Amino acid sequence: MSLFSTFDVAGSALSAQSLRLNLTASNLANMHNVAGDPAEVYRARHALFRAANGTFSSALAGVDVLGVVESDSVPIERYDPGHPQANAQGLVYAANVNAMEEMANMISASRSYQNNLEVINTAKDLMLRTLSLGQG
Amino acid sequence: MKSVLGVHEAALLFRARRMEVLATNLANADTPRYQARDIEFGAVLQGAANRARFSVTHPRHIDAAPPAADGSLEYRVPHQPAQDGNTVEADLELARYAENAVAYQASLLFINGKIATLRAALTGSR
């Protein structure tokens, strides 16, 4: 029965969106990390999605996670000579996490997750009804 | 058996296929450059009507065969395409998905009715 691939497609989206939520949690948790060297400080991480064409059948595409990339934007430089991690110039570098961006990302991921969950629930209902066809 | 269930069997298959396509759109709502797709109901209807076309028995008859349409996938024209090239509009897709689910249930209901009729005929409606 072809409805089964609905579960595969929506399931791949669920796992992709939950990865995105996890990365947002990681970014927000490490938002206030600082380091004396800009190369060592935490960088915001984001997931790269791609449509996995032809995984289940020619027309359908699940979501493929290509990988996790670290943001290229420069760490936030702050003059704080009293900080134990400050470098010789008295500078510390904070993680390049943008809280607003992360919150928007979190809402988007959570909405997408809910949508896919609803897709699975509806498909499940229809499958069960189809299984009991002719019994009523 | 096929003639008993009539068009509802084909309708059920169409709804099941469209459900997969819409689920794919919703799954890829955040995938860059993904293009939303859908199956045109009219095209499927025309494909079904292909079977019931006029017979050409005279050279001057016009063969009124509609263009071949097997319900192939078409790309959606978005109202507001996203900047990353994604054309999925999740709310609209969800609405279409719900509509499709209701139509699927309607087809199931019709088939159930046909089966109940058959059963009544077989058992003498006891």
mmCIF file of C-alpha atoms in Angstrom:
data_model
loop_
_atom_site.group_PDB
_atom_site.id
_atom_site.type_symbol
_atom_site.label_atom_id
_atom_site.label_comp_id
_atom_site.label_asym_id
_atom_site.label_seq_id
_atom_site.Cartn_x
_atom_site.Cartn_y
_atom_site.Cartn_z
ATOM 1 C CA MET A 1 0.000 0.000 0.000
ATOM 2 C CA SER A 2 1.415 3.295 -1.074
ATOM 3 C CA LEU A 3 0.306 5.294 1.969
ATOM 4 C CA PHE A 4 3.222 3.776 3.843
ATOM 5 C CA SER A 5 5.699 6.068 2.099
ATOM 6 C CA THR A 6 3.864 9.019 3.635
ATOM 7 C CA PHE A 7 5.200 7.790 6.962
ATOM 8 C CA ASP A 8 8.738 7.547 5.589
ATOM 9 C CA VAL A 9 8.681 11.031 4.078
ATOM 10 C CA ALA A 10 7.120 12.725 7.104
ATOM 11 C CA GLY A 11 9.375 10.707 9.413
ATOM 12 C CA SER A 12 12.506 11.965 7.680
ATOM 13 C CA ALA A 13 11.191 15.506 8.119
ATOM 14 C CA LEU A 14 10.578 14.885 11.825
ATOM 15 C CA SER A 15 14.154 13.772 12.373
ATOM 16 C CA ALA A 16 15.516 16.720 10.362
ATOM 17 C CA GLN A 17 13.431 19.239 12.285
ATOM 18 C CA SER A 18 14.374 17.721 15.624
ATOM 19 C CA LEU A 19 18.043 18.051 14.667
ATOM 20 C CA ARG A 20 17.371 21.705 13.915
ATOM 21 C CA LEU A 21 15.720 22.132 17.324
ATOM 22 C CA ASN A 22 18.693 20.460 19.005
ATOM 23 C CA LEU A 23 21.121 22.771 17.245
ATOM 24 C CA THR A 24 19.095 25.780 18.353
ATOM 25 C CA ALA A 25 19.239 24.502 21.926
ATOM 26 C CA SER A 26 23.000 24.043 21.596
ATOM 27 C CA ASN A 27 23.437 27.559 20.167
ATOM 28 C CA LEU A 28 21.347 29.199 22.875
ATOM 29 C CA ALA A 29 23.083 27.226 25.617
ATOM 30 C CA ASN A 30 26.521 28.295 24.414
ATOM 31 C CA MET A 31 25.534 31.863 23.650
ATOM 32 C CA HIS A 32 27.595 33.352 26.477
ATOM 33 C CA ASN A 33 30.733 31.287 25.969
ATOM 34 C CA VAL A 34 33.842 33.443 25.688
ATOM 35 C CA ALA A 35 37.448 32.758 24.742
ATOM 36 C CA GLY A 36 40.625 34.791 24.427
ATOM 37 C CA ASP A 37 41.195 33.573 20.889
ATOM 38 C CA PRO A 38 38.505 34.148 18.200
ATOM 39 C CA ALA A 39 39.382 30.765 16.638
ATOM 40 C CA GLU A 40 38.541 28.901 19.822
ATOM 41 C CA VAL A 41 35.175 30.364 20.730
ATOM 42 C CA TYR A 42 31.910 28.513 20.071
ATOM 43 C CA ARG A 43 30.323 29.248 16.711
ATOM 44 C CA ALA A 44 26.614 29.048 15.910
ATOM 45 C CA ARG A 45 25.721 25.772 14.217
ATOM 46 C CA HIS A 46 23.039 25.290 11.594
ATOM 47 C CA ALA A 47 21.726 22.261 9.736
ATOM 48 C CA LEU A 48 21.740 22.056 5.939
ATOM 49 C CA PHE A 49 18.704 20.368 4.425
ATOM 50 C CA ARG A 50 18.337 18.863 0.997
ATOM 51 C CA ALA A 51 15.422 17.145 -0.724
ATOM 52 C CA ALA A 52 16.394 13.473 -0.990
ATOM 53 C CA ASN A 53 14.962 12.846 -4.455
ATOM 54 C CA GLY A 54 14.059 9.318 -5.361
ATOM 55 C CA THR A 55 14.613 7.808 -1.933
ATOM 56 C CA PHE A 56 11.148 6.284 -1.672
ATOM 57 C CA SER A 57 9.776 6.578 -5.191
ATOM 58 C CA SER A 58 10.435 8.813 -8.168
ATOM 59 C CA ALA A 59 7.952 11.517 -7.199
ATOM 60 C CA LEU A 60 8.595 11.685 -3.487
ATOM 61 C CA ALA A 61 11.475 13.260 -1.633
ATOM 62 C CA GLY A 62 12.240 12.922 2.023
ATOM 63 C CA VAL A 63 14.468 15.389 3.823
ATOM 64 C CA ASP A 64 18.159 14.676 3.824
ATOM 65 C CA VAL A 65 20.450 16.377 6.331
ATOM 66 C CA LEU A 66 23.547 17.296 4.342
ATOM 67 C CA GLY A 67 25.422 18.237 7.457
ATOM 68 C CA VAL A 68 25.907 20.795 10.169
ATOM 69 C CA VAL A 69 27.802 23.975 9.336
ATOM 70 C CA GLU A 70 29.313 26.524 11.663
ATOM 71 C CA SER A 71 28.421 30.142 11.105
ATOM 72 C CA ASP A 72 31.052 32.313 9.389
ATOM 73 C CA SER A 73 30.110 35.557 11.093
ATOM 74 C CA VAL A 74 32.810 37.068 13.290
ATOM 75 C CA PRO A 75 32.769 36.456 17.059
ATOM 76 C CA ILE A 76 31.749 39.435 19.150
ATOM 77 C CA GLU A 77 34.851 41.256 20.404
ATOM 78 C CA ARG A 78 34.664 42.785 23.865
ATOM 79 C CA TYR A 79 37.220 44.748 25.913
ATOM 80 C CA ASP A 80 37.274 43.135 29.348
ATOM 81 C CA PRO A 81 40.806 43.101 30.798
ATOM 82 C CA GLY A 82 39.576 41.763 34.156
ATOM 83 C CA HIS A 83 38.249 38.595 32.571
ATOM 84 C CA PRO A 84 40.369 35.500 33.343
ATOM 85 C CA GLN A 85 40.221 34.463 29.687
ATOM 86 C CA ALA A 86 41.180 37.851 28.268
ATOM 87 C CA ASN A 87 44.166 37.915 25.904
ATOM 88 C CA ALA A 88 47.201 40.197 26.067
ATOM 89 C CA GLN A 89 45.215 43.140 24.626
ATOM 90 C CA GLY A 90 42.489 42.630 27.258
ATOM 91 C CA LEU A 91 40.002 41.353 24.696
ATOM 92 C CA VAL A 92 37.583 38.446 24.998
ATOM 93 C CA TYR A 93 35.575 36.970 22.131
ATOM 94 C CA ALA A 94 31.980 35.866 22.639
ATOM 95 C CA ALA A 95 30.132 33.269 20.573
ATOM 96 C CA ASN A 96 28.582 34.616 17.357
ATOM 97 C CA VAL A 97 25.083 33.414 18.307
ATOM 98 C CA ASN A 98 22.239 35.757 17.444
ATOM 99 C CA ALA A 99 19.475 35.129 19.984
ATOM 100 C CA MET A 100 16.703 36.595 17.791
ATOM 101 C CA GLU A 101 17.750 34.458 14.854
ATOM 102 C CA GLU A 102 17.819 31.367 17.034
ATOM 103 C CA MET A 103 14.370 32.040 18.495
ATOM 104 C CA ALA A 104 12.895 32.512 15.022
ATOM 105 C CA ASN A 105 14.607 29.295 13.937
ATOM 106 C CA MET A 106 13.190 27.482 16.944
ATOM 107 C CA ILE A 107 9.625 28.607 16.205
ATOM 108 C CA SER A 108 9.964 27.625 12.547
ATOM 109 C CA ALA A 109 11.369 24.193 13.425
ATOM 110 C CA SER A 110 8.677 23.564 16.009
ATOM 111 C CA ARG A 111 5.884 24.552 13.594
ATOM 112 C CA SER A 112 7.299 22.285 10.889
ATOM 113 C CA TYR A 113 7.598 19.437 13.372
ATOM 114 C CA GLN A 114 3.950 19.871 14.363
ATOM 115 C CA ASN A 115 2.826 19.967 10.728
ATOM 116 C CA ASN A 116 4.602 16.720 9.941
ATOM 117 C CA LEU A 117 3.212 15.099 13.060
ATOM 118 C CA GLU A 118 -0.271 16.027 11.902
ATOM 119 C CA VAL A 119 0.451 14.559 8.479
ATOM 120 C CA ILE A 120 1.461 11.276 10.105
ATOM 121 C CA ASN A 121 -1.586 11.219 12.385
ATOM 122 C CA THR A 122 -3.998 11.847 9.523
ATOM 123 C CA ALA A 123 -2.343 9.214 7.341
ATOM 124 C CA LYS A 124 -2.492 6.762 10.239
ATOM 125 C CA ASP A 125 -6.229 7.394 10.716
ATOM 126 C CA LEU A 126 -6.891 6.870 7.022
ATOM 127 C CA MET A 127 -4.834 3.676 6.986
ATOM 128 C CA LEU A 128 -6.780 2.255 9.898
ATOM 129 C CA ARG A 129 -10.061 3.112 8.204
ATOM 130 C CA THR A 130 -8.864 1.479 5.009
ATOM 131 C CA LEU A 131 -7.933 -1.658 6.945
ATOM 132 C CA SER A 132 -11.456 -1.928 8.332
ATOM 133 C CA LEU A 133 -12.988 -1.471 4.884
ATOM 134 C CA GLY A 134 -16.203 -3.438 4.436
ATOM 135 C CA GLN A 135 -16.617 -4.327 8.083
ATOM 136 C CA GLY A 136 -19.111 -1.624 8.904
ATOM 137 C CA MET B 1 -15.853 -6.553 -8.734
ATOM 138 C CA LYS B 2 -14.218 -3.582 -10.411
ATOM 139 C CA SER B 3 -17.481 -2.478 -12.014
ATOM 140 C CA VAL B 4 -19.231 -2.673 -8.643
ATOM 141 C CA LEU B 5 -16.885 -0.238 -6.981
ATOM 142 C CA GLY B 6 -16.964 1.970 -10.045
ATOM 143 C CA VAL B 7 -14.974 5.178 -10.061
ATOM 144 C CA HIS B 8 -14.380 5.094 -6.308
ATOM 145 C CA GLU B 9 -11.502 2.670 -6.526
ATOM 146 C CA ALA B 10 -9.618 4.955 -8.899
ATOM 147 C CA ALA B 11 -10.559 7.958 -6.776
ATOM 148 C CA LEU B 12 -9.147 6.279 -3.678
ATOM 149 C CA LEU B 13 -5.855 5.564 -5.443
ATOM 150 C CA PHE B 14 -5.665 9.135 -6.689
ATOM 151 C CA ARG B 15 -6.272 10.479 -3.172
ATOM 152 C CA ALA B 16 -3.629 8.153 -1.722
ATOM 153 C CA ARG B 17 -1.091 9.302 -4.310
ATOM 154 C CA ARG B 18 -1.908 12.970 -3.779
ATOM 155 C CA MET B 19 -1.550 12.465 -0.035
ATOM 156 C CA GLU B 20 2.036 11.309 -0.560
ATOM 157 C CA VAL B 21 2.842 14.270 -2.777
ATOM 158 C CA LEU B 22 1.388 16.763 -0.287
ATOM 159 C CA ALA B 23 3.214 15.035 2.562
ATOM 160 C CA THR B 24 6.435 15.456 0.572
ATOM 161 C CA ASN B 25 5.735 19.176 0.195
ATOM 162 C CA LEU B 26 5.136 19.574 3.921
ATOM 163 C CA ALA B 27 8.220 17.530 4.767
ATOM 164 C CA ASN B 28 10.355 19.837 2.625
ATOM 165 C CA ALA B 29 8.836 23.090 3.874
ATOM 166 C CA ASP B 30 12.296 24.192 5.083
ATOM 167 C CA THR B 31 14.451 22.675 2.354
ATOM 168 C CA PRO B 32 16.210 25.329 0.238
ATOM 169 C CA ARG B 33 15.316 25.343 -3.473
ATOM 170 C CA TYR B 34 12.635 22.670 -3.045
ATOM 171 C CA GLN B 35 9.765 23.192 -5.489
ATOM 172 C CA ALA B 36 6.297 22.245 -4.263
ATOM 173 C CA ARG B 37 4.368 19.860 -6.480
ATOM 174 C CA ASP B 38 0.824 18.614 -6.835
ATOM 175 C CA ILE B 39 -1.299 16.374 -9.017
ATOM 176 C CA GLU B 40 -3.924 18.096 -11.108
ATOM 177 C CA PHE B 41 -7.310 16.495 -10.486
ATOM 178 C CA GLY B 42 -8.625 17.622 -13.861
ATOM 179 C CA ALA B 43 -5.783 15.835 -15.629
ATOM 180 C CA VAL B 44 -6.533 12.615 -13.785
ATOM 181 C CA LEU B 45 -10.222 12.950 -14.588
ATOM 182 C CA GLN B 46 -9.354 13.442 -18.243
ATOM 183 C CA GLY B 47 -7.121 10.389 -18.148
ATOM 184 C CA ALA B 48 -10.037 8.377 -16.753
ATOM 185 C CA ALA B 49 -12.353 9.820 -19.405
ATOM 186 C CA ASN B 50 -9.889 8.665 -22.060
ATOM 187 C CA ARG B 51 -11.236 5.189 -21.673
ATOM 188 C CA ALA B 52 -14.749 6.356 -22.546
ATOM 189 C CA ARG B 53 -14.071 8.147 -25.805
ATOM 190 C CA PHE B 54 -16.017 8.216 -29.007
ATOM 191 C CA SER B 55 -15.549 5.363 -31.440
ATOM 192 C CA VAL B 56 -14.475 6.379 -34.914
ATOM 193 C CA THR B 57 -16.378 4.229 -37.389
ATOM 194 C CA HIS B 58 -16.298 6.505 -40.419
ATOM 195 C CA PRO B 59 -13.369 8.295 -42.068
ATOM 196 C CA ARG B 60 -15.145 11.626 -41.656
ATOM 197 C CA HIS B 61 -15.623 11.138 -37.927
ATOM 198 C CA ILE B 62 -13.476 13.313 -35.749
ATOM 199 C CA ASP B 63 -11.465 11.473 -33.134
ATOM 200 C CA ALA B 64 -12.209 13.488 -30.013
ATOM 201 C CA ALA B 65 -9.385 12.038 -27.978
ATOM 202 C CA PRO B 66 -8.404 14.383 -25.187
ATOM 203 C CA PRO B 67 -4.677 14.986 -24.734
ATOM 204 C CA ALA B 68 -2.877 12.229 -22.930
ATOM 205 C CA ALA B 69 -2.876 12.932 -19.225
ATOM 206 C CA ASP B 70 -1.758 10.387 -16.709
ATOM 207 C CA GLY B 71 -2.037 12.690 -13.727
ATOM 208 C CA SER B 72 1.594 13.675 -13.885
ATOM 209 C CA LEU B 73 3.085 15.931 -11.265
ATOM 210 C CA GLU B 74 3.058 19.651 -11.831
ATOM 211 C CA TYR B 75 4.998 22.372 -10.083
ATOM 212 C CA ARG B 76 3.038 24.782 -7.968
ATOM 213 C CA VAL B 77 3.053 28.516 -8.661
ATOM 214 C CA PRO B 78 3.650 30.085 -5.245
ATOM 215 C CA HIS B 79 1.885 33.183 -3.991
ATOM 216 C CA GLN B 80 4.929 34.210 -1.981
ATOM 217 C CA PRO B 81 8.109 32.313 -2.847
ATOM 218 C CA ALA B 82 10.731 32.243 -0.126
ATOM 219 C CA GLN B 83 14.131 33.832 -0.567
ATOM 220 C CA ASP B 84 15.875 30.455 -0.518
ATOM 221 C CA GLY B 85 13.923 29.316 -3.576
ATOM 222 C CA ASN B 86 11.503 27.148 -1.642
ATOM 223 C CA THR B 87 7.938 27.328 -2.961
ATOM 224 C CA VAL B 88 6.126 25.448 -0.191
ATOM 225 C CA GLU B 89 3.433 27.434 1.596
ATOM 226 C CA ALA B 90 2.904 25.272 4.638
ATOM 227 C CA ASP B 91 -0.539 26.581 5.665
ATOM 228 C CA LEU B 92 -1.946 26.119 2.177
ATOM 229 C CA GLU B 93 -0.389 22.688 1.854
ATOM 230 C CA LEU B 94 -1.872 21.688 5.194
ATOM 231 C CA ALA B 95 -5.307 22.875 4.072
ATOM 232 C CA ARG B 96 -5.006 20.873 0.849
ATOM 233 C CA TYR B 97 -3.820 17.881 2.819
ATOM 234 C CA ALA B 98 -6.886 18.080 5.083
ATOM 235 C CA GLU B 99 -9.198 18.467 2.085
ATOM 236 C CA ASN B 100 -7.575 15.475 0.445
ATOM 237 C CA ALA B 101 -7.988 13.411 3.626
ATOM 238 C CA VAL B 102 -11.705 14.225 3.742
ATOM 239 C CA ALA B 103 -12.076 13.231 0.083
ATOM 240 C CA TYR B 104 -10.227 9.985 0.820
ATOM 241 C CA GLN B 105 -12.677 9.250 3.634
ATOM 242 C CA ALA B 106 -15.580 10.060 1.331
ATOM 243 C CA SER B 107 -14.293 7.501 -1.190
ATOM 244 C CA LEU B 108 -13.923 4.963 1.618
ATOM 245 C CA LEU B 109 -17.503 5.678 2.668
ATOM 246 C CA PHE B 110 -18.809 5.135 -0.855
ATOM 247 C CA ILE B 111 -16.916 1.845 -1.166
ATOM 248 C CA ASN B 112 -18.212 0.746 2.228
ATOM 249 C CA GLY B 113 -21.743 1.499 1.043
ATOM 250 C CA LYS B 114 -21.228 -0.587 -2.081
ATOM 251 C CA ILE B 115 -19.904 -3.473 -0.012
ATOM 252 C CA ALA B 116 -22.856 -3.198 2.370
ATOM 253 C CA THR B 117 -25.212 -3.319 -0.615
ATOM 254 C CA LEU B 118 -23.482 -6.434 -1.939
ATOM 255 C CA ARG B 119 -23.622 -8.069 1.464
ATOM 256 C CA ALA B 120 -27.324 -7.269 1.791
ATOM 257 C CA ALA B 121 -27.946 -8.842 -1.601
ATOM 258 C CA LEU B 122 -25.932 -11.953 -0.711
ATOM 259 C CA THR B 123 -27.523 -12.532 2.674
ATOM 260 C CA GLY B 124 -31.043 -11.526 1.684
ATOM 261 C CA SER B 125 -30.778 -8.494 3.964
ATOM 262 C CA ARG B 126 -31.098 -10.512 7.139
#
